[in-house]
Amino acid sequence: MVTLPAGRSIAPRRRLSLARRLALTIGRLVRHRFALLGIVLLALEIGAALLAPWLAGYAPNAIDYRAMLQAPSFDHLLGTDDLGRDILSRLIHGGRLSLTVSTLAVLMAVSVGVPLGLIAGYVGGAVDEVLMRVLDSIMALPPLVLALMIAAVLGPGLINAMIAIAIVAVPVYTRLMRGQVLSLKHNDYIAAAQSVGVPAWLILFRHVLPNAINPVIVQASLGIGFAIITESSLSFIGLGAQPPISTWGSMVQVGFQFLELAPWFVLAPATAIFVAVLGFNMLGEGLRDALDPTTSTRL
Amino acid sequence: MATYLLRRLLATLPVLLLTSIIVFLLMRLLPGDPINMYIGQAQADVSEEMIAQLRRDHGLDQPLPVQYAVWIGKVLAGDLGRSILSPQPVLDILAPRILPTVQISLIAWLLAVAFALPVGIMSATRPDSWADRAGTVGALIGAAMPYFLVGGLLIYFVALEWRLLPASGFVSPFVDPWASLRTSLLPAVTLSFGLAAVIVRQSRSSFIDVLQQAYIKTARAKGLAEDKVILRHAFKNAMLPVVTIMGIQLATLFSGSIVTETIFAVPGVGRLLVSAILGRDYPVVQAVVLFITLVVVFANLAVDLAYGFLDPRTRQG
């Protein structure tokens, strides 16, 4: 038992069970109007992507030269593209890739950025100084400029675009986690753990990480929106998905060539991108309030 | 103030140096030999000796640290090198591209501020009103709108259907100021959406914080009119975080200009960067990215200096 001066506690508060905290967060999310709307929007898009083989009326790459650039109709609810392919079917299948790639990119960024931030904040000194200067330099570059350069280095392709997005996002999570660690590491419960000889890695993962992770969860939700936009931009420029693979971004890229003849060709995938980003942003807003009600930004 | 400015200037040097190293190394990691691309473009049947000579001419036969030292030395002397894909000096390629990007970004920034600041202030002064809710929902929508959607809608309706403004290209203001404004408007409006959304949110939360301060209550208690309370007492204090976000958003504007210039076929810096990256034109990419970094870093410096005007306490720091 560690003895501390009177009035100083070892643990931050009585710890709620994980299930209880999860239930509380979900309860707050559902009561948050924006978060609820975001969840509904995302459920629609993710549900459509998951059920793509059953929902899509046509094969995404089925070419029909007799039905090129047709306007929306009962046969093709969102019209057809320049090769007569059904845009709705391509949108649903493309959504699978766009959403998966963006989510994986954020997961990759979190799994690299969070440990780096933990180490930088906890160890401090030269490690922190060097890491932060490198990250400052990376962050001095506009995100899409850096993503473009990395995607060009790795070569065009969806996997490489995903890696590029992840690399661009790493500094955000590193800085966020470092800031959290710096504000937590002088707490008494950390000092208590150190004084009884708990190894640093265990302190970081058992005591620091659970208390510092909430802002990362919020940022990750907002980050998926950013990743969707960046993936679309890279595909639009020609460094993302390559034919015959299509994502929402690559559909927009081809669609712009036919904007005057077939505006639905651009507007359908662009609207899908908008709905997904809006959904993740609204969910992020809700998570921010649900995970930290003291700093409520509810509007 | 001069010491503060000097200290801030010196603090930007390591960032600029590290960024230049990152950009340089990334360019050298690009797959494909730029000399082969150069030869391919020239459609020439060239000998091994000529290839070696070209590599020597562009300094590509030197070790990487030497290549970097030579490049950065020349950059500091104002020589950005020569394009690999065209015989022109990089400066001659980059210089005419700056005006379209700066003009469109500036108009986008002005449009965003002119629209978003009053909306943010109105939302903050009438919390939970319909205007506040409309502003908040509008900001959420604006932040999620991809450039493709705004640009696509504007081109289709404003340019193609209604024939009000041109759909693409750029006319220099020195050639025809009116045509220049007309060619800049659609890309600028496209760029301004995301920026306006961020300013609405930041100005709203910043003004809400300031309007709860004791000195505002005192001003109201003295019977001062509400517009005077806001303009004379709240405005300068509430603008500090708003100015910060406006500075940070400059980097976002550059990211946005890459996509909008591609959508609207504007011959700007963003489109030059895309074509140089796709063409593996190292010297052009390095110069463009260095230029963008310089602008972003100095914009942040300008934001720091703006603090001095808005909050005199920071001048002492």
JSON list of N, CA and C in Angstrom, two decimals, chain A residues 132-185:
[
{"chain": "A", "resi": 132, "resn": "MET", "atom": "N", "xyz": [8.90, 15.48, -32.05]},
{"chain": "A", "resi": 132, "resn": "MET", "atom": "CA", "xyz": [7.98, 16.60, -32.26]},
{"chain": "A", "resi": 132, "resn": "MET", "atom": "C", "xyz": [8.45, 17.51, -33.39]},
{"chain": "A", "resi": 133, "resn": "ARG", "atom": "N", "xyz": [9.77, 17.71, -33.50]},
{"chain": "A", "resi": 133, "resn": "ARG", "atom": "CA", "xyz": [10.28, 18.57, -34.57]},
{"chain": "A", "resi": 133, "resn": "ARG", "atom": "C", "xyz": [10.01, 17.92, -35.94]},
{"chain": "A", "resi": 134, "resn": "VAL", "atom": "N", "xyz": [10.21, 16.59, -36.00]},
{"chain": "A", "resi": 134, "resn": "VAL", "atom": "CA", "xyz": [9.95, 15.89, -37.27]},
{"chain": "A", "resi": 134, "resn": "VAL", "atom": "C", "xyz": [8.46, 16.00, -37.61]},
{"chain": "A", "resi": 135, "resn": "LEU", "atom": "N", "xyz": [7.61, 15.79, -36.59]},
{"chain": "A", "resi": 135, "resn": "LEU", "atom": "CA", "xyz": [6.17, 15.87, -36.84]},
{"chain": "A", "resi": 135, "resn": "LEU", "atom": "C", "xyz": [5.75, 17.29, -37.23]},
{"chain": "A", "resi": 136, "resn": "ASP", "atom": "N", "xyz": [6.36, 18.30, -36.59]},
{"chain": "A", "resi": 136, "resn": "ASP", "atom": "CA", "xyz": [6.07, 19.70, -36.96]},
{"chain": "A", "resi": 136, "resn": "ASP", "atom": "C", "xyz": [6.37, 19.92, -38.44]},
{"chain": "A", "resi": 137, "resn": "SER", "atom": "N", "xyz": [7.49, 19.35, -38.89]},
{"chain": "A", "resi": 137, "resn": "SER", "atom": "CA", "xyz": [7.89, 19.55, -40.28]},
{"chain": "A", "resi": 137, "resn": "SER", "atom": "C", "xyz": [6.91, 18.86, -41.22]},
{"chain": "A", "resi": 138, "resn": "ILE", "atom": "N", "xyz": [6.47, 17.65, -40.81]},
{"chain": "A", "resi": 138, "resn": "ILE", "atom": "CA", "xyz": [5.51, 16.94, -41.65]},
{"chain": "A", "resi": 138, "resn": "ILE", "atom": "C", "xyz": [4.20, 17.72, -41.70]},
{"chain": "A", "resi": 139, "resn": "MET", "atom": "N", "xyz": [3.81, 18.26, -40.53]},
{"chain": "A", "resi": 139, "resn": "MET", "atom": "CA", "xyz": [2.53, 18.96, -40.47]},
{"chain": "A", "resi": 139, "resn": "MET", "atom": "C", "xyz": [2.58, 20.34, -41.13]},
{"chain": "A", "resi": 140, "resn": "ALA", "atom": "N", "xyz": [3.79, 20.82, -41.42]},
{"chain": "A", "resi": 140, "resn": "ALA", "atom": "CA", "xyz": [3.90, 22.11, -42.13]},
{"chain": "A", "resi": 140, "resn": "ALA", "atom": "C", "xyz": [3.44, 21.95, -43.58]},
{"chain": "A", "resi": 141, "resn": "LEU", "atom": "N", "xyz": [3.41, 20.69, -44.05]},
{"chain": "A", "resi": 141, "resn": "LEU", "atom": "CA", "xyz": [2.95, 20.44, -45.42]},
{"chain": "A", "resi": 141, "resn": "LEU", "atom": "C", "xyz": [1.44, 20.24, -45.40]},
{"chain": "A", "resi": 142, "resn": "PRO", "atom": "N", "xyz": [0.71, 20.87, -46.33]},
{"chain": "A", "resi": 142, "resn": "PRO", "atom": "CA", "xyz": [-0.73, 20.62, -46.39]},
{"chain": "A", "resi": 142, "resn": "PRO", "atom": "C", "xyz": [-0.98, 19.11, -46.58]},
{"chain": "A", "resi": 143, "resn": "PRO", "atom": "N", "xyz": [-2.01, 18.56, -45.88]},
{"chain": "A", "resi": 143, "resn": "PRO", "atom": "CA", "xyz": [-2.21, 17.12, -45.86]},
{"chain": "A", "resi": 143, "resn": "PRO", "atom": "C", "xyz": [-2.30, 16.47, -47.24]},
{"chain": "A", "resi": 144, "resn": "LEU", "atom": "N", "xyz": [-3.04, 17.12, -48.15]},
{"chain": "A", "resi": 144, "resn": "LEU", "atom": "CA", "xyz": [-3.21, 16.49, -49.46]},
{"chain": "A", "resi": 144, "resn": "LEU", "atom": "C", "xyz": [-1.91, 16.53, -50.27]},
{"chain": "A", "resi": 145, "resn": "VAL", "atom": "N", "xyz": [-1.10, 17.58, -50.05]},
{"chain": "A", "resi": 145, "resn": "VAL", "atom": "CA", "xyz": [0.19, 17.68, -50.75]},
{"chain": "A", "resi": 145, "resn": "VAL", "atom": "C", "xyz": [1.07, 16.51, -50.34]},
{"chain": "A", "resi": 146, "resn": "LEU", "atom": "N", "xyz": [1.14, 16.25, -49.02]},
{"chain": "A", "resi": 146, "resn": "LEU", "atom": "CA", "xyz": [1.95, 15.15, -48.52]},
{"chain": "A", "resi": 146, "resn": "LEU", "atom": "C", "xyz": [1.39, 13.81, -49.00]},
{"chain": "A", "resi": 147, "resn": "ALA", "atom": "N", "xyz": [0.07, 13.66, -48.93]},
{"chain": "A", "resi": 147, "resn": "ALA", "atom": "CA", "xyz": [-0.55, 12.40, -49.36]},
{"chain": "A", "resi": 147, "resn": "ALA", "atom": "C", "xyz": [-0.25, 12.14, -50.84]},
{"chain": "A", "resi": 148, "resn": "LEU", "atom": "N", "xyz": [-0.32, 13.20, -51.64]},
{"chain": "A", "resi": 148, "resn": "LEU", "atom": "CA", "xyz": [-0.01, 13.10, -53.07]},
{"chain": "A", "resi": 148, "resn": "LEU", "atom": "C", "xyz": [1.41, 12.60, -53.29]},
{"chain": "A", "resi": 149, "resn": "MET", "atom": "N", "xyz": [2.35, 13.19, -52.55]},
{"chain": "A", "resi": 149, "resn": "MET", "atom": "CA", "xyz": [3.75, 12.83, -52.73]},
{"chain": "A", "resi": 149, "resn": "MET", "atom": "C", "xyz": [4.01, 11.38, -52.30]},
{"chain": "A", "resi": 150, "resn": "ILE", "atom": "N", "xyz": [3.42, 11.00, -51.17]},
{"chain": "A", "resi": 150, "resn": "ILE", "atom": "CA", "xyz": [3.63, 9.62, -50.68]},
{"chain": "A", "resi": 150, "resn": "ILE", "atom": "C", "xyz": [2.97, 8.63, -51.65]},
{"chain": "A", "resi": 151, "resn": "ALA", "atom": "N", "xyz": [1.76, 8.96, -52.09]},
{"chain": "A", "resi": 151, "resn": "ALA", "atom": "CA", "xyz": [1.06, 8.07, -53.02]},
{"chain": "A", "resi": 151, "resn": "ALA", "atom": "C", "xyz": [1.87, 7.94, -54.31]},
{"chain": "A", "resi": 152, "resn": "ALA", "atom": "N", "xyz": [2.49, 9.04, -54.74]},
{"chain": "A", "resi": 152, "resn": "ALA", "atom": "CA", "xyz": [3.30, 8.98, -55.96]},
{"chain": "A", "resi": 152, "resn": "ALA", "atom": "C", "xyz": [4.54, 8.12, -55.74]},
{"chain": "A", "resi": 153, "resn": "VAL", "atom": "N", "xyz": [5.15, 8.23, -54.55]},
{"chain": "A", "resi": 153, "resn": "VAL", "atom": "CA", "xyz": [6.33, 7.41, -54.24]},
{"chain": "A", "resi": 153, "resn": "VAL", "atom": "C", "xyz": [5.96, 5.93, -54.23]},
{"chain": "A", "resi": 154, "resn": "LEU", "atom": "N", "xyz": [4.83, 5.61, -53.60]},
{"chain": "A", "resi": 154, "resn": "LEU", "atom": "CA", "xyz": [4.42, 4.21, -53.48]},
{"chain": "A", "resi": 154, "resn": "LEU", "atom": "C", "xyz": [3.86, 3.66, -54.78]},
{"chain": "A", "resi": 155, "resn": "GLY", "atom": "N", "xyz": [3.40, 4.55, -55.64]},
{"chain": "A", "resi": 155, "resn": "GLY", "atom": "CA", "xyz": [2.79, 4.13, -56.91]},
{"chain": "A", "resi": 155, "resn": "GLY", "atom": "C", "xyz": [1.28, 4.17, -56.81]},
{"chain": "A", "resi": 156, "resn": "PRO", "atom": "N", "xyz": [0.61, 4.42, -57.97]},
{"chain": "A", "resi": 156, "resn": "PRO", "atom": "CA", "xyz": [-0.85, 4.52, -57.95]},
{"chain": "A", "resi": 156, "resn": "PRO", "atom": "C", "xyz": [-1.47, 3.19, -57.49]},
{"chain": "A", "resi": 157, "resn": "GLY", "atom": "N", "xyz": [-2.57, 3.27, -56.79]},
{"chain": "A", "resi": 157, "resn": "GLY", "atom": "CA", "xyz": [-3.26, 2.06, -56.30]},
{"chain": "A", "resi": 157, "resn": "GLY", "atom": "C", "xyz": [-3.96, 2.34, -55.00]},
{"chain": "A", "resi": 158, "resn": "LEU", "atom": "N", "xyz": [-4.98, 1.53, -54.73]},
{"chain": "A", "resi": 158, "resn": "LEU", "atom": "CA", "xyz": [-5.81, 1.79, -53.56]},
{"chain": "A", "resi": 158, "resn": "LEU", "atom": "C", "xyz": [-5.08, 1.51, -52.25]},
{"chain": "A", "resi": 159, "resn": "ILE", "atom": "N", "xyz": [-4.31, 0.42, -52.21]},
{"chain": "A", "resi": 159, "resn": "ILE", "atom": "CA", "xyz": [-3.59, 0.07, -50.98]},
{"chain": "A", "resi": 159, "resn": "ILE", "atom": "C", "xyz": [-2.56, 1.16, -50.66]},
{"chain": "A", "resi": 160, "resn": "ASN", "atom": "N", "xyz": [-1.87, 1.61, -51.71]},
{"chain": "A", "resi": 160, "resn": "ASN", "atom": "CA", "xyz": [-0.86, 2.65, -51.50]},
{"chain": "A", "resi": 160, "resn": "ASN", "atom": "C", "xyz": [-1.51, 3.97, -51.08]},
{"chain": "A", "resi": 161, "resn": "ALA", "atom": "N", "xyz": [-2.69, 4.27, -51.64]},
{"chain": "A", "resi": 161, "resn": "ALA", "atom": "CA", "xyz": [-3.40, 5.48, -51.21]},
{"chain": "A", "resi": 161, "resn": "ALA", "atom": "C", "xyz": [-3.75, 5.38, -49.73]},
{"chain": "A", "resi": 162, "resn": "MET", "atom": "N", "xyz": [-4.15, 4.16, -49.31]},
{"chain": "A", "resi": 162, "resn": "MET", "atom": "CA", "xyz": [-4.50, 3.95, -47.91]},
{"chain": "A", "resi": 162, "resn": "MET", "atom": "C", "xyz": [-3.27, 4.18, -47.01]},
{"chain": "A", "resi": 163, "resn": "ILE", "atom": "N", "xyz": [-2.13, 3.66, -47.43]},
{"chain": "A", "resi": 163, "resn": "ILE", "atom": "CA", "xyz": [-0.91, 3.85, -46.65]},
{"chain": "A", "resi": 163, "resn": "ILE", "atom": "C", "xyz": [-0.55, 5.34, -46.59]},
{"chain": "A", "resi": 164, "resn": "ALA", "atom": "N", "xyz": [-0.70, 6.04, -47.73]},
{"chain": "A", "resi": 164, "resn": "ALA", "atom": "CA", "xyz": [-0.39, 7.47, -47.77]},
{"chain": "A", "resi": 164, "resn": "ALA", "atom": "C", "xyz": [-1.29, 8.25, -46.80]},
{"chain": "A", "resi": 165, "resn": "ILE", "atom": "N", "xyz": [-2.58, 7.92, -46.79]},
{"chain": "A", "resi": 165, "resn": "ILE", "atom": "CA", "xyz": [-3.51, 8.62, -45.89]},
{"chain": "A", "resi": 165, "resn": "ILE", "atom": "C", "xyz": [-3.13, 8.34, -44.44]},
{"chain": "A", "resi": 166, "resn": "ALA", "atom": "N", "xyz": [-2.76, 7.09, -44.16]},
{"chain": "A", "resi": 166, "resn": "ALA", "atom": "CA", "xyz": [-2.38, 6.72, -42.79]},
{"chain": "A", "resi": 166, "resn": "ALA", "atom": "C", "xyz": [-1.15, 7.51, -42.35]},
{"chain": "A", "resi": 167, "resn": "ILE", "atom": "N", "xyz": [-0.15, 7.59, -43.23]},
{"chain": "A", "resi": 167, "resn": "ILE", "atom": "CA", "xyz": [1.10, 8.30, -42.86]},
{"chain": "A", "resi": 167, "resn": "ILE", "atom": "C", "xyz": [0.80, 9.77, -42.59]},
{"chain": "A", "resi": 168, "resn": "VAL", "atom": "N", "xyz": [-0.06, 10.38, -43.41]},
{"chain": "A", "resi": 168, "resn": "VAL", "atom": "CA", "xyz": [-0.40, 11.79, -43.22]},
{"chain": "A", "resi": 168, "resn": "VAL", "atom": "C", "xyz": [-1.11, 12.01, -41.88]},
{"chain": "A", "resi": 169, "resn": "ALA", "atom": "N", "xyz": [-1.91, 11.01, -41.47]},
{"chain": "A", "resi": 169, "resn": "ALA", "atom": "CA", "xyz": [-2.71, 11.19, -40.26]},
{"chain": "A", "resi": 169, "resn": "ALA", "atom": "C", "xyz": [-1.94, 10.86, -38.97]},
{"chain": "A", "resi": 170, "resn": "VAL", "atom": "N", "xyz": [-0.82, 10.13, -39.09]},
{"chain": "A", "resi": 170, "resn": "VAL", "atom": "CA", "xyz": [-0.09, 9.72, -37.88]},
{"chain": "A", "resi": 170, "resn": "VAL", "atom": "C", "xyz": [0.24, 10.89, -36.95]},
{"chain": "A", "resi": 171, "resn": "PRO", "atom": "N", "xyz": [0.80, 12.00, -37.47]},
{"chain": "A", "resi": 171, "resn": "PRO", "atom": "CA", "xyz": [1.17, 13.10, -36.55]},
{"chain": "A", "resi": 171, "resn": "PRO", "atom": "C", "xyz": [0.00, 13.62, -35.71]},
{"chain": "A", "resi": 172, "resn": "VAL", "atom": "N", "xyz": [-1.22, 13.59, -36.28]},
{"chain": "A", "resi": 172, "resn": "VAL", "atom": "CA", "xyz": [-2.39, 14.10, -35.55]},
{"chain": "A", "resi": 172, "resn": "VAL", "atom": "C", "xyz": [-2.60, 13.28, -34.28]},
{"chain": "A", "resi": 173, "resn": "TYR", "atom": "N", "xyz": [-2.54, 11.94, -34.42]},
{"chain": "A", "resi": 173, "resn": "TYR", "atom": "CA", "xyz": [-2.79, 11.08, -33.26]},
{"chain": "A", "resi": 173, "resn": "TYR", "atom": "C", "xyz": [-1.61, 11.11, -32.29]},
{"chain": "A", "resi": 174, "resn": "THR", "atom": "N", "xyz": [-0.40, 11.24, -32.83]},
{"chain": "A", "resi": 174, "resn": "THR", "atom": "CA", "xyz": [0.78, 11.32, -31.96]},
{"chain": "A", "resi": 174, "resn": "THR", "atom": "C", "xyz": [0.70, 12.56, -31.08]},
{"chain": "A", "resi": 175, "resn": "ARG", "atom": "N", "xyz": [0.40, 13.69, -31.68]},
{"chain": "A", "resi": 175, "resn": "ARG", "atom": "CA", "xyz": [0.33, 14.95, -30.92]},
{"chain": "A", "resi": 175, "resn": "ARG", "atom": "C", "xyz": [-0.80, 14.91, -29.90]},
{"chain": "A", "resi": 176, "resn": "LEU", "atom": "N", "xyz": [-1.93, 14.35, -30.32]},
{"chain": "A", "resi": 176, "resn": "LEU", "atom": "CA", "xyz": [-3.08, 14.27, -29.43]},
{"chain": "A", "resi": 176, "resn": "LEU", "atom": "C", "xyz": [-2.76, 13.42, -28.21]},
{"chain": "A", "resi": 177, "resn": "MET", "atom": "N", "xyz": [-2.19, 12.24, -28.46]},
{"chain": "A", "resi": 177, "resn": "MET", "atom": "CA", "xyz": [-1.89, 11.33, -27.35]},
{"chain": "A", "resi": 177, "resn": "MET", "atom": "C", "xyz": [-0.78, 11.90, -26.47]},
{"chain": "A", "resi": 178, "resn": "ARG", "atom": "N", "xyz": [0.22, 12.53, -27.08]},
{"chain": "A", "resi": 178, "resn": "ARG", "atom": "CA", "xyz": [1.31, 13.13, -26.31]},
{"chain": "A", "resi": 178, "resn": "ARG", "atom": "C", "xyz": [0.75, 14.17, -25.34]},
{"chain": "A", "resi": 179, "resn": "GLY", "atom": "N", "xyz": [-0.15, 15.02, -25.85]},
{"chain": "A", "resi": 179, "resn": "GLY", "atom": "CA", "xyz": [-0.76, 16.05, -25.00]},
{"chain": "A", "resi": 179, "resn": "GLY", "atom": "C", "xyz": [-1.52, 15.45, -23.84]},
{"chain": "A", "resi": 180, "resn": "GLN", "atom": "N", "xyz": [-2.23, 14.36, -24.11]},
{"chain": "A", "resi": 180, "resn": "GLN", "atom": "CA", "xyz": [-2.97, 13.68, -23.04]},
{"chain": "A", "resi": 180, "resn": "GLN", "atom": "C", "xyz": [-2.01, 13.12, -22.00]},
{"chain": "A", "resi": 181, "resn": "VAL", "atom": "N", "xyz": [-0.92, 12.49, -22.47]},
{"chain": "A", "resi": 181, "resn": "VAL", "atom": "CA", "xyz": [0.04, 11.88, -21.55]},
{"chain": "A", "resi": 181, "resn": "VAL", "atom": "C", "xyz": [0.70, 12.95, -20.68]},
{"chain": "A", "resi": 182, "resn": "LEU", "atom": "N", "xyz": [1.04, 14.07, -21.31]},
{"chain": "A", "resi": 182, "resn": "LEU", "atom": "CA", "xyz": [1.69, 15.15, -20.54]},
{"chain": "A", "resi": 182, "resn": "LEU", "atom": "C", "xyz": [0.77, 15.64, -19.42]},
{"chain": "A", "resi": 183, "resn": "SER", "atom": "N", "xyz": [-0.54, 15.68, -19.69]},
{"chain": "A", "resi": 183, "resn": "SER", "atom": "CA", "xyz": [-1.45, 16.18, -18.65]},
{"chain": "A", "resi": 183, "resn": "SER", "atom": "C", "xyz": [-1.75, 15.11, -17.61]},
{"chain": "A", "resi": 184, "resn": "LEU", "atom": "N", "xyz": [-1.49, 13.84, -17.94]},
{"chain": "A", "resi": 184, "resn": "LEU", "atom": "CA", "xyz": [-1.83, 12.77, -16.99]},
{"chain": "A", "resi": 184, "resn": "LEU", "atom": "C", "xyz": [-0.64, 12.28, -16.18]},
{"chain": "A", "resi": 185, "resn": "LYS", "atom": "N", "xyz": [0.58, 12.41, -16.74]},
{"chain": "A", "resi": 185, "resn": "LYS", "atom": "CA", "xyz": [1.69, 11.67, -16.15]},
{"chain": "A", "resi": 185, "resn": "LYS", "atom": "C", "xyz": [2.14, 12.17, -14.78]}
]
